[in-house]
Amino acid sequence: MTRVPGVVTVGYQGEPGAFSEEAAATLFPGAATLPVRTLRAIFEDVRGGQLAYGVVPVENSQAGSINETFDLLGRGGVSIVGEVVVRVDHSLLALPGTGIGDLRRVCSHPQALAQCDEFLAALDVEIVPVYDTAGAAKVIAAEGRSDEAAVASPRAAELYGLVILARQIQTHPENRTRFAAISADPTPLAPPDKTSIVFSVRNEPGALVRALDALASRGLNLSKIESRPVVAEPWHYRFYLDIDAGDPEHPLREALEAMEADVTSLRPLGSYPAWRDPQPH
Amino acid sequence: MTRVPGVVTVGYQGEPGAFSEEAAATLFPGAATLPVRTLRAIFEDVRGGQLAYGVVPVENSQAGSINETFDLLGRGGVSIVGEVVVRVDHSLLALPGTGIGDLRRVCSHPQALAQCDEFLAALDVEIVPVYDTAGAAKVIAAEGRSDEAAVASPRAAELYGLVILARQIQTHPENRTRFAAISADPTPLAPPDKTSIVFSVRNEPGALVRALDALASRGLNLSKIESRPVVAEPWHYRFYLDIDAGDPEHPLREALEAMEADVTSLRPLGSYPAWRDPQPH
């Protein structure tokens, strides 16, 4: 890794031109952004202090939660300190001279391919999942693949010298991805108004509803609930909640204490400022 | 499609040797099983009556829910009429003569790759997601790829003439996948004791907890809750519940009526017999 002394380094998954890079640059203007090949490596580098921050995808408005991120958050050692929402407009990119009729393969990240499923189903080409949207564009350019296209951002076309065959090819035009900023230091990027927690419930009828009611009965709203399997115990789950409260004091602290009766484990993942889209000027 | 007159035809996703084929054969002994390339095609053929039944993966004890299945169930036109749980023991398969040190690529279905992530991370090879476990084995055999292995079942090794380089390579040994049987006819395969529903809640604080409480306060237990995004409305979700009750009468009907106050839509996905592992002799 190359570092500029005194400049904060923020890791993101993928290659330059990835939507994750845009998320990192939006949340940390002026910071150095560093491409990292896998989400797992970002968490390891943040946990170990090699990266001050990482920016990782949490959920997409069309394809849903990024399971790997939730599983890595569940392992501990990092806190969520901020979040950002990025518009995801996918384009179909190819080498100059390649037409849509020449295509035999389209490659991209599996989430991007899922987001463009209707457009791609009409193309009658082989769909090839790869690890990154911008990485797919980079390979087509580097290897001169004239029968292949990538699903990636317009910025990736610029960076790698490709042309845009089609724009906004995602199935639903309002396509956004929410990213979390993670750090080994739990200090939020600004005063917090949102808290994420992870917990497992006792194996008793009604335990999940009672645990959720500890929050609801105190007027605390849940903006998201996600379940992921506990791998050591088939058909048991870990639940992830986003709560619209950033103050660790009453009533949130009281609610978390009340949940203890019905949970086998409960851990805060971080309190941080909820993202708000900038107001147009 | 080739059909045997008078024999029920059950579609499964993937190639012969897929775990889905084992699930279909377990739930429908004596039926004809038919490989279908995509989950979407299974749902279409079941909805259209070309297939009497389809057997589709719902969740894996390690990797979690199969998002595509939930999204396809949410579109309607089919009912869940049964379920089956299959042990998933993954093996590393290659051509005879290929050693682990010769490998440059390992291919399989993304879920299978995720389930074997620790074993694969230690191999230092390129990980290539493809559409099916058994399909990965078939391609290696058909194209004579001597630097590539597939993650698939021992049965796929037999079917395609490959050898087993390593057995039970999944990260967690207790690895199981639950499959649902779907049909255009809602009649369950046996007397039902489990019901699945899908609903969306009003955009009001506490609406989700109140909807769940309509079930819990009547002593109805939830065995699973899953959320999936509503694509037309970023950050709104559709919730899928499994309820331990198969009788559509009191108290389940009463609970579903009580939920109406907090939901914008609610639809039963089917009542069916919960799977029980056969007792050892």
Coordinates of C-alpha atoms in Angstrom, one line a residue:
Chain A
M1 CA 0.0 0.0 0.0
T2 CA 1.2 3.5 -0.8
R3 CA 0.3 6.1 1.8
V4 CA 0.5 9.8 1.9
P5 CA 1.7 10.8 5.4
G6 CA -0.9 12.8 7.3
V7 CA -3.7 11.9 4.9
V8 CA -6.5 9.6 6.1
T9 CA -6.7 6.4 4.0
V10 CA -10.1 4.9 3.3
G11 CA -10.3 1.4 1.8
Y12 CA -13.1 0.3 -0.7
Q13 CA -13.8 -3.0 -2.4
G14 CA -13.1 -3.2 -6.1
E15 CA -11.1 -1.3 -8.7
P16 CA -11.0 2.5 -9.4
G17 CA -14.4 3.4 -11.0
A18 CA -16.4 1.2 -8.6
F19 CA -19.5 2.7 -7.0
S20 CA -17.7 1.9 -3.7
E21 CA -15.0 4.4 -4.6
E22 CA -17.6 7.1 -5.2
A23 CA -19.1 6.3 -1.8
A24 CA -15.7 6.6 -0.1
A25 CA -14.9 9.9 -1.8
T26 CA -18.4 11.3 -0.9
L27 CA -18.1 10.5 2.8
F28 CA -14.4 11.4 3.1
P29 CA -13.7 14.4 0.8
G30 CA -9.9 14.9 0.6
A31 CA -9.0 11.5 1.9
A32 CA -6.8 9.0 0.0
T33 CA -9.0 6.1 -1.3
L34 CA -7.4 2.7 -1.7
P35 CA -8.8 -0.2 -3.7
V36 CA -8.9 -3.5 -1.8
R37 CA -9.8 -6.8 -3.5
T38 CA -12.3 -8.2 -1.0
L39 CA -14.6 -7.1 1.8
R40 CA -12.9 -9.5 4.1
A41 CA -9.6 -7.8 3.5
I42 CA -11.1 -4.4 4.3
F43 CA -12.4 -5.6 7.6
E44 CA -9.1 -7.2 8.5
D45 CA -7.1 -4.0 7.6
V46 CA -9.5 -1.8 9.5
R47 CA -9.4 -4.1 12.5
G48 CA -5.6 -4.3 12.4
G49 CA -5.2 -0.5 12.0
Q50 CA -3.6 -0.5 8.5
L51 CA -6.7 1.4 7.3
A52 CA -8.2 4.3 9.3
Y53 CA -11.6 3.6 7.7
G54 CA -13.3 1.2 5.3
V55 CA -16.4 1.9 3.2
V56 CA -18.5 -1.2 2.7
P57 CA -21.8 -1.9 0.9
V58 CA -24.7 -2.7 3.3
E59 CA -27.8 -2.9 1.0
N60 CA -29.0 -2.1 -2.4
S61 CA -32.5 -0.8 -2.9
Q62 CA -33.2 -3.4 -5.6
A63 CA -31.1 -6.5 -4.8
G64 CA -31.3 -6.2 -1.0
S65 CA -28.7 -6.8 1.8
I66 CA -25.1 -7.6 1.1
N67 CA -24.9 -10.8 3.2
E68 CA -21.1 -10.9 3.4
T69 CA -21.0 -7.4 5.0
F70 CA -23.5 -8.4 7.7
D71 CA -21.6 -11.6 8.5
L72 CA -18.3 -9.6 8.7
L73 CA -19.9 -7.0 11.0
G74 CA -21.1 -9.8 13.2
R75 CA -17.6 -10.9 13.8
G76 CA -16.8 -7.7 15.8
G77 CA -13.7 -5.6 16.1
V78 CA -15.0 -2.7 14.1
S79 CA -17.7 -0.1 14.6
I80 CA -20.1 1.6 12.1
V81 CA -19.2 5.4 12.3
G82 CA -21.1 6.8 9.3
E83 CA -23.2 5.9 6.2
V84 CA -23.7 7.2 2.7
V85 CA -26.2 6.4 -0.1
V86 CA -25.0 6.4 -3.7
R87 CA -27.1 6.4 -6.9
V88 CA -26.2 3.3 -8.9
D89 CA -26.7 3.9 -12.7
H90 CA -25.4 0.9 -14.6
S91 CA -24.2 1.2 -18.2
L92 CA -23.2 -1.5 -20.7
L93 CA -19.5 -0.9 -21.7
A94 CA -17.5 -2.4 -24.5
L95 CA -14.4 -1.7 -26.6
P96 CA -14.8 1.0 -29.3
G97 CA -16.1 -0.8 -32.4
T98 CA -18.0 -3.5 -30.6
G99 CA -21.8 -3.3 -31.2
I100 CA -24.6 -4.9 -29.1
G101 CA -25.0 -7.6 -31.8
D102 CA -21.3 -8.6 -31.5
L103 CA -21.7 -9.6 -27.8
R104 CA -21.4 -13.1 -26.6
R105 CA -20.7 -12.5 -22.9
V106 CA -21.6 -9.8 -20.4
C107 CA -19.6 -9.8 -17.1
S108 CA -20.0 -7.8 -13.9
H109 CA -20.4 -8.2 -10.1
P110 CA -23.3 -10.6 -9.4
Q111 CA -25.3 -7.8 -7.6
A112 CA -25.0 -5.6 -10.7
L113 CA -26.0 -8.5 -13.0
A114 CA -29.1 -9.1 -10.7
Q115 CA -30.0 -5.4 -10.9
C116 CA -30.0 -5.5 -14.7
D117 CA -31.7 -8.9 -15.1
E118 CA -34.5 -7.8 -17.4
F119 CA -32.2 -5.9 -19.8
L120 CA -29.7 -8.8 -19.9
A121 CA -32.3 -11.5 -20.3
A122 CA -33.3 -9.8 -23.6
L123 CA -29.7 -9.9 -25.0
D124 CA -29.3 -13.7 -25.3
V125 CA -25.7 -13.7 -24.1
E126 CA -23.7 -15.6 -21.5
I127 CA -23.8 -13.9 -18.1
V128 CA -20.5 -14.1 -16.3
P129 CA -20.3 -13.1 -12.6
V130 CA -16.9 -11.5 -11.6
Y131 CA -15.7 -9.8 -8.5
D132 CA -16.2 -6.2 -9.3
T133 CA -18.1 -3.9 -11.8
A134 CA -15.1 -1.7 -12.7
G135 CA -12.8 -4.8 -12.6
A136 CA -14.9 -6.3 -15.4
A137 CA -14.4 -3.2 -17.5
K138 CA -10.7 -3.2 -16.8
V139 CA -10.3 -6.8 -18.0
I140 CA -12.2 -6.2 -21.3
A141 CA -9.9 -3.2 -22.0
A142 CA -6.7 -5.0 -20.9
E143 CA -7.3 -8.1 -22.9
G144 CA -9.0 -6.5 -25.9
R145 CA -12.1 -8.7 -25.7
S146 CA -14.3 -7.6 -28.6
D147 CA -17.2 -10.0 -28.0
E148 CA -17.7 -9.0 -24.4
A149 CA -19.3 -6.1 -22.4
A150 CA -19.2 -5.1 -18.8
V151 CA -22.0 -3.7 -16.6
A152 CA -20.3 -0.8 -14.8
S153 CA -20.4 3.0 -14.2
P154 CA -19.9 5.6 -16.9
R155 CA -16.8 6.6 -14.9
A156 CA -15.3 3.1 -15.5
A157 CA -15.8 3.7 -19.3
E158 CA -13.7 6.9 -19.0
L159 CA -11.0 5.3 -16.9
Y160 CA -10.5 2.2 -19.1
G161 CA -11.2 3.7 -22.6
L162 CA -14.4 1.9 -23.2
V163 CA -17.6 3.2 -25.0
I164 CA -21.1 3.2 -23.5
L165 CA -23.5 0.9 -25.5
A166 CA -26.5 1.5 -23.3
R167 CA -27.2 3.7 -20.2
Q168 CA -29.3 3.2 -17.1
I169 CA -29.9 -0.5 -17.9
Q170 CA -30.9 -1.4 -14.3
T171 CA -34.4 -2.9 -14.0
H172 CA -35.6 -0.3 -11.6
P173 CA -34.4 3.3 -12.4
E174 CA -34.3 4.3 -8.7
N175 CA -31.4 2.1 -7.9
R176 CA -29.3 3.1 -4.8
T177 CA -26.8 1.4 -2.6
R178 CA -26.2 2.3 1.1
F179 CA -22.6 2.0 2.3
A180 CA -21.3 2.0 5.9
A181 CA -18.1 3.6 7.1
I182 CA -16.3 1.3 9.5
S183 CA -13.4 2.0 11.9
A184 CA -11.6 0.4 14.8
D185 CA -12.3 3.7 16.6
P186 CA -16.1 3.9 17.5
T187 CA -16.1 7.7 17.4
P188 CA -18.9 8.7 14.9
L189 CA -18.1 11.0 11.9
A190 CA -20.7 13.5 13.3
P191 CA -23.3 13.6 16.1
P192 CA -25.2 10.3 15.8
D193 CA -28.9 9.8 15.3
K194 CA -29.0 6.1 14.3
T195 CA -27.8 3.0 16.0
S196 CA -27.2 -0.6 14.7
I197 CA -27.2 -3.6 16.9
V198 CA -26.9 -7.4 16.4
F199 CA -28.5 -10.0 18.6
S200 CA -29.7 -13.6 18.8
V201 CA -32.8 -14.7 20.7
R202 CA -33.5 -17.5 23.1
N203 CA -35.0 -20.6 21.4
E204 CA -38.5 -19.9 22.9
P205 CA -41.8 -19.1 21.2
G206 CA -42.3 -15.4 21.0
A207 CA -38.8 -14.4 22.0
L208 CA -38.1 -12.4 18.9
V209 CA -41.3 -10.4 19.1
R210 CA -40.8 -9.7 22.8
A211 CA -37.2 -8.5 22.0
L212 CA -38.5 -6.2 19.3
D213 CA -41.3 -5.0 21.5
A214 CA -38.8 -3.7 24.1
L215 CA -37.9 -1.1 21.4
A216 CA -41.3 -0.5 20.0
S217 CA -43.0 0.0 23.4
R218 CA -40.5 2.8 24.1
G219 CA -41.3 4.6 20.8
L220 CA -38.1 3.6 19.1
N221 CA -38.5 3.0 15.4
L222 CA -36.7 0.2 13.5
S223 CA -35.6 1.4 10.0
K224 CA -34.4 -2.1 9.1
I225 CA -34.4 -5.7 10.3
E226 CA -32.1 -8.4 8.7
S227 CA -31.6 -12.0 9.7
R228 CA -28.6 -14.1 9.0
P229 CA -28.0 -17.8 9.9
V230 CA -25.9 -18.8 12.9
V231 CA -23.7 -21.3 11.1
A232 CA -23.0 -23.5 14.1
E233 CA -26.8 -24.0 14.8
P234 CA -28.9 -24.8 11.7
W235 CA -32.1 -22.7 11.5
H236 CA -31.1 -20.3 14.3
Y237 CA -30.6 -16.7 13.3
R238 CA -28.7 -13.6 14.2
F239 CA -30.8 -10.4 13.8
Y240 CA -29.5 -7.0 12.7
L241 CA -31.5 -3.9 13.6
D242 CA -31.2 -0.3 12.6
I243 CA -32.8 1.9 15.2
D244 CA -33.7 5.6 14.7
A245 CA -31.9 6.8 17.8
G246 CA -28.2 7.8 18.3
D247 CA -28.2 8.8 22.0
P248 CA -27.0 5.9 24.0
E249 CA -29.0 7.2 27.0
H250 CA -32.6 6.7 27.9
P251 CA -34.8 5.3 26.2
L252 CA -32.3 3.3 24.0
R253 CA -30.2 2.1 26.9
E254 CA -33.3 1.1 28.8
A255 CA -34.7 -0.8 25.8
L256 CA -31.4 -2.7 25.3
E257 CA -31.4 -3.7 28.9
A258 CA -35.0 -4.9 28.6
M259 CA -34.0 -7.0 25.6
E260 CA -31.5 -9.0 27.8
A261 CA -34.3 -11.2 29.1
D262 CA -35.0 -12.7 25.6
V263 CA -31.6 -12.7 23.9
T264 CA -28.6 -15.0 24.1
S265 CA -26.3 -12.3 22.8
L266 CA -26.6 -8.6 22.0
R267 CA -23.9 -6.2 20.8
P268 CA -24.1 -2.6 19.5
L269 CA -22.5 -2.2 16.1
G270 CA -22.2 1.6 16.3
S271 CA -24.0 4.9 16.6
Y272 CA -23.6 7.3 13.7
P273 CA -25.2 10.0 11.7
A274 CA -27.9 8.8 9.3
W275 CA -27.3 9.8 5.7
R276 CA -29.4 12.6 4.3
D277 CA -29.3 13.4 0.5
P278 CA -27.8 16.9 0.0
Q279 CA -30.5 19.5 -0.7
P280 CA -30.4 20.8 -4.3
H281 CA -29.2 24.4 -4.6
Chain B
M1 CA -39.0 -31.6 -22.4
T2 CA -39.4 -35.4 -22.5
R3 CA -42.3 -36.7 -20.4
V4 CA -43.4 -40.1 -19.4
P5 CA -47.2 -40.2 -19.6
G6 CA -48.9 -40.7 -16.2
V7 CA -45.8 -39.9 -14.3
V8 CA -45.6 -36.7 -12.3
T9 CA -42.8 -34.4 -13.5
V10 CA -40.8 -32.4 -10.9
G11 CA -38.4 -29.6 -12.1
Y12 CA -35.2 -28.7 -10.2
Q13 CA -32.5 -26.1 -10.9
G14 CA -29.2 -27.3 -12.3
E15 CA -27.8 -30.4 -13.9
P16 CA -28.1 -34.0 -12.9
G17 CA -26.0 -34.5 -9.7
A18 CA -27.2 -31.2 -8.2
F19 CA -28.3 -31.2 -4.6
S20 CA -31.7 -29.9 -5.9
E21 CA -32.1 -33.2 -7.8
E22 CA -31.6 -35.1 -4.5
A23 CA -34.2 -32.9 -2.9
A24 CA -36.7 -33.6 -5.7
A25 CA -36.1 -37.3 -5.6
T26 CA -36.5 -37.4 -1.8
L27 CA -39.8 -35.5 -1.7
F28 CA -41.3 -37.2 -4.8
P29 CA -40.1 -40.8 -4.9
G30 CA -41.0 -42.4 -8.2
A31 CA -41.6 -39.1 -10.0
A32 CA -39.6 -38.0 -13.1
T33 CA -37.1 -35.3 -12.3
L34 CA -36.3 -32.7 -14.9
P35 CA -33.3 -30.4 -14.9
V36 CA -34.2 -26.7 -15.5
R37 CA -31.6 -24.1 -16.1
T38 CA -32.9 -21.3 -13.9
L39 CA -35.1 -20.8 -10.9
R40 CA -37.1 -18.3 -12.9
A41 CA -37.9 -20.9 -15.5
I42 CA -39.1 -23.4 -12.9
F43 CA -41.5 -20.8 -11.5
E44 CA -42.8 -20.0 -15.0
D45 CA -43.2 -23.7 -16.0
V46 CA -45.0 -24.5 -12.7
R47 CA -47.2 -21.4 -13.0
G48 CA -48.0 -22.3 -16.6
G49 CA -48.8 -25.9 -15.9
Q50 CA -45.9 -27.5 -17.9
L51 CA -44.5 -28.8 -14.6
A52 CA -46.7 -30.3 -11.9
Y53 CA -44.2 -29.4 -9.2
G54 CA -40.9 -27.5 -8.8
V55 CA -38.4 -28.0 -6.0
V56 CA -36.5 -24.8 -5.2
P57 CA -33.9 -23.9 -2.6
V58 CA -35.2 -21.6 0.2
E59 CA -32.3 -21.4 2.6
N60 CA -28.9 -22.9 3.5
S61 CA -27.9 -23.3 7.1
Q62 CA -24.6 -21.6 6.5
A63 CA -25.1 -19.1 3.6
G64 CA -28.7 -18.1 4.5
S65 CA -31.7 -17.4 2.4
I66 CA -31.8 -17.8 -1.4
N67 CA -33.0 -14.2 -2.3
E68 CA -34.1 -15.1 -5.8
T69 CA -36.5 -17.8 -4.5
F70 CA -38.1 -15.3 -2.1
D71 CA -38.5 -12.7 -4.9
L72 CA -40.0 -15.3 -7.2
L73 CA -42.4 -16.5 -4.5
G74 CA -43.4 -12.9 -3.9
R75 CA -44.7 -12.6 -7.5
G76 CA -47.5 -15.1 -6.9
G77 CA -49.1 -17.7 -9.0
V78 CA -47.7 -20.7 -7.1
S79 CA -48.1 -22.2 -3.6
I80 CA -45.7 -23.9 -1.3
V81 CA -47.1 -27.5 -0.9
G82 CA -44.2 -29.2 0.9
E83 CA -40.6 -28.9 2.1
V84 CA -37.5 -31.1 2.4
V85 CA -34.1 -30.6 4.1
V86 CA -31.0 -32.1 2.4
R87 CA -27.5 -32.5 3.8
V88 CA -25.0 -30.6 1.7
D89 CA -21.5 -32.2 1.7
H90 CA -19.3 -30.5 -0.8
S91 CA -16.3 -32.1 -2.4
L92 CA -13.5 -30.8 -4.6
L93 CA -13.7 -32.6 -8.0
A94 CA -11.2 -32.7 -10.8
L95 CA -10.1 -34.7 -13.8
P96 CA -8.2 -37.9 -13.0
G97 CA -4.5 -37.0 -12.9
T98 CA -5.1 -33.4 -11.7
G99 CA -3.6 -32.8 -8.2
I100 CA -4.4 -29.9 -5.8
G101 CA -1.1 -28.2 -6.7
D102 CA -2.1 -28.1 -10.4
L103 CA -5.2 -26.1 -9.8
R104 CA -5.5 -22.5 -11.0
R105 CA -9.2 -22.1 -10.9
V106 CA -12.1 -23.5 -8.8
C107 CA -15.6 -23.1 -10.1
S108 CA -19.1 -23.7 -8.6
H109 CA -22.4 -22.0 -7.7
P110 CA -21.8 -18.8 -5.7
Q111 CA -23.6 -20.3 -2.7
A112 CA -21.4 -23.4 -2.7
L113 CA -18.3 -21.2 -3.0
A114 CA -19.5 -19.2 0.0
Q115 CA -20.0 -22.3 2.0
C116 CA -16.4 -23.5 1.4
D117 CA -14.8 -20.0 1.8
E118 CA -12.2 -21.0 4.4
F119 CA -11.0 -24.1 2.5
L120 CA -10.8 -22.2 -0.8
A121 CA -9.0 -19.1 0.7
A122 CA -6.2 -21.4 1.6
L123 CA -5.8 -22.8 -2.0
D124 CA -4.6 -19.5 -3.6
V125 CA -6.6 -20.1 -6.8
E126 CA -9.0 -18.0 -8.9
I127 CA -12.6 -18.5 -7.7
V128 CA -15.1 -18.6 -10.5
P129 CA -18.8 -18.4 -9.9
V130 CA -21.0 -20.4 -12.3
Y131 CA -24.7 -21.2 -12.4
D132 CA -24.7 -24.7 -10.8
T133 CA -22.4 -27.1 -8.8
A134 CA -23.0 -30.1 -11.0
G135 CA -22.8 -27.9 -14.1
A136 CA -19.3 -26.9 -13.0
A137 CA -18.2 -30.5 -12.8
K138 CA -19.8 -31.3 -16.2
V139 CA -17.9 -28.5 -18.0
I140 CA -14.5 -29.6 -16.5
A141 CA -15.1 -33.1 -17.8
A142 CA -16.5 -32.0 -21.2
E143 CA -13.7 -29.6 -21.9
G144 CA -10.9 -31.6 -20.3
R145 CA -9.8 -28.6 -18.1
S146 CA -6.8 -30.1 -16.2
D147 CA -6.0 -26.9 -14.1
E148 CA -9.6 -26.5 -12.8
A149 CA -11.7 -28.1 -10.0
A150 CA -15.4 -27.9 -9.2
V151 CA -17.1 -27.8 -5.8
A152 CA -19.9 -30.3 -6.1
S153 CA -21.4 -33.5 -4.8
P154 CA -19.7 -36.9 -4.8
R155 CA -22.6 -38.0 -7.1
A156 CA -21.5 -35.4 -9.7
A157 CA -18.0 -37.0 -9.6
E158 CA -19.6 -40.3 -10.5
L159 CA -21.9 -38.9 -13.2
Y160 CA -19.1 -37.0 -15.0
G161 CA -16.1 -39.2 -14.5
L162 CA -14.2 -36.9 -12.1
V163 CA -12.1 -37.8 -9.0
I164 CA -12.6 -36.4 -5.5
L165 CA -9.5 -34.4 -4.3
A166 CA -11.0 -33.5 -1.0
R167 CA -14.3 -34.3 0.9
Q168 CA -16.6 -32.3 3.2
I169 CA -14.7 -29.0 2.4
Q170 CA -17.6 -26.8 3.6
T171 CA -16.6 -24.4 6.4
H172 CA -19.2 -25.8 8.8
P173 CA -19.7 -29.6 8.7
E174 CA -23.4 -29.3 9.6
N175 CA -24.4 -27.9 6.2
R176 CA -28.0 -28.3 5.1
T177 CA -30.3 -26.7 2.5
R178 CA -34.0 -26.5 2.9
F179 CA -36.1 -26.8 -0.3
A180 CA -39.7 -25.9 -1.0
A181 CA -42.0 -27.9 -3.3
I182 CA -44.1 -25.4 -5.3
S183 CA -47.2 -26.0 -7.4
A184 CA -50.0 -24.1 -9.2
D185 CA -52.4 -26.3 -7.1
P186 CA -52.3 -25.3 -3.4
T187 CA -53.2 -28.8 -2.1
P188 CA -50.4 -29.7 0.4
L189 CA -48.5 -33.0 -0.1
A190 CA -49.7 -34.1 3.4
P191 CA -51.7 -32.6 6.3
P192 CA -50.2 -29.2 6.9
D193 CA -48.6 -27.9 10.2
K194 CA -46.7 -24.9 8.8
T195 CA -47.8 -21.8 6.9
S196 CA -45.7 -19.2 5.0
I197 CA -47.0 -15.7 4.3
V198 CA -45.6 -12.5 2.7
F199 CA -46.6 -9.0 3.7
S200 CA -45.6 -5.3 3.7
V201 CA -46.2 -2.9 6.6
R202 CA -47.6 0.6 6.6
N203 CA -44.8 3.3 6.8
E204 CA -45.5 4.1 10.4
P205 CA -43.3 3.7 13.5
G206 CA -43.9 0.3 15.2
A207 CA -46.1 -1.2 12.4
L208 CA -43.8 -4.2 11.9
V209 CA -43.7 -5.1 15.6
R210 CA -47.5 -4.7 15.9
A211 CA -48.0 -7.0 12.9
L212 CA -45.7 -9.6 14.4
D213 CA -47.4 -9.2 17.8
A214 CA -50.8 -10.2 16.2
L215 CA -49.2 -13.7 15.8
A216 CA -47.2 -13.8 19.0
S217 CA -50.1 -12.7 21.3
R218 CA -52.1 -15.7 20.0
G219 CA -49.4 -18.2 20.8
L220 CA -48.3 -18.6 17.2
N221 CA -44.5 -19.1 16.8
L222 CA -42.4 -17.8 14.0
S223 CA -39.8 -20.2 12.8
K224 CA -38.3 -17.7 10.3
I225 CA -38.5 -14.0 9.3
E226 CA -36.9 -12.7 6.1
S227 CA -37.0 -9.3 4.6
R228 CA -36.5 -8.4 0.9
P229 CA -36.6 -4.9 -0.7
V230 CA -39.6 -3.5 -2.5
V231 CA -37.8 -2.4 -5.6
A232 CA -40.2 0.4 -6.5
E233 CA -39.8 2.0 -3.1
P234 CA -36.1 2.3 -1.8
W235 CA -35.7 1.2 1.8
H236 CA -39.2 -0.4 2.0
Y237 CA -39.4 -4.1 2.6
R238 CA -41.5 -7.2 2.0
F239 CA -41.4 -9.6 5.0
Y240 CA -41.7 -13.4 4.7
L241 CA -42.8 -15.4 7.7
D242 CA -42.9 -19.1 8.5
I243 CA -45.5 -19.8 11.2
D244 CA -45.8 -23.1 13.1
A245 CA -49.5 -23.6 12.3
G246 CA -51.1 -25.4 9.3
D247 CA -54.7 -25.0 10.2
P248 CA -56.2 -22.0 8.4
E249 CA -58.8 -21.7 11.1
H250 CA -58.6 -20.0 14.5
P251 CA -56.1 -18.8 15.8
L252 CA -54.2 -18.3 12.5
R253 CA -57.0 -16.8 10.6
E254 CA -57.8 -14.5 13.5
A255 CA -54.2 -13.4 13.6
L256 CA -54.0 -12.7 9.9
E257 CA -57.2 -10.6 10.2
A258 CA -55.7 -8.6 13.1
M259 CA -52.5 -8.0 11.0
E260 CA -54.6 -6.2 8.4
A261 CA -54.5 -2.9 10.4
D262 CA -50.8 -2.6 10.0
V263 CA -50.1 -4.1 6.6
T264 CA -50.4 -2.6 3.1
S265 CA -50.5 -6.2 1.6
L266 CA -50.6 -9.7 3.0
R267 CA -50.8 -13.0 1.1
P268 CA -50.5 -16.6 2.2
L269 CA -47.8 -18.5 0.3
G270 CA -49.1 -21.9 1.3
S271 CA -49.8 -24.3 4.2
Y272 CA -47.8 -27.6 4.1
P273 CA -46.2 -30.3 6.2
A274 CA -43.0 -29.2 7.9
W275 CA -40.0 -31.5 7.1
R276 CA -38.9 -34.0 9.8
D277 CA -35.7 -35.9 9.4
P278 CA -36.4 -39.6 9.0
Q279 CA -35.8 -41.5 12.2
P280 CA -32.7 -43.8 12.0
H281 CA -33.7 -47.6 12.1

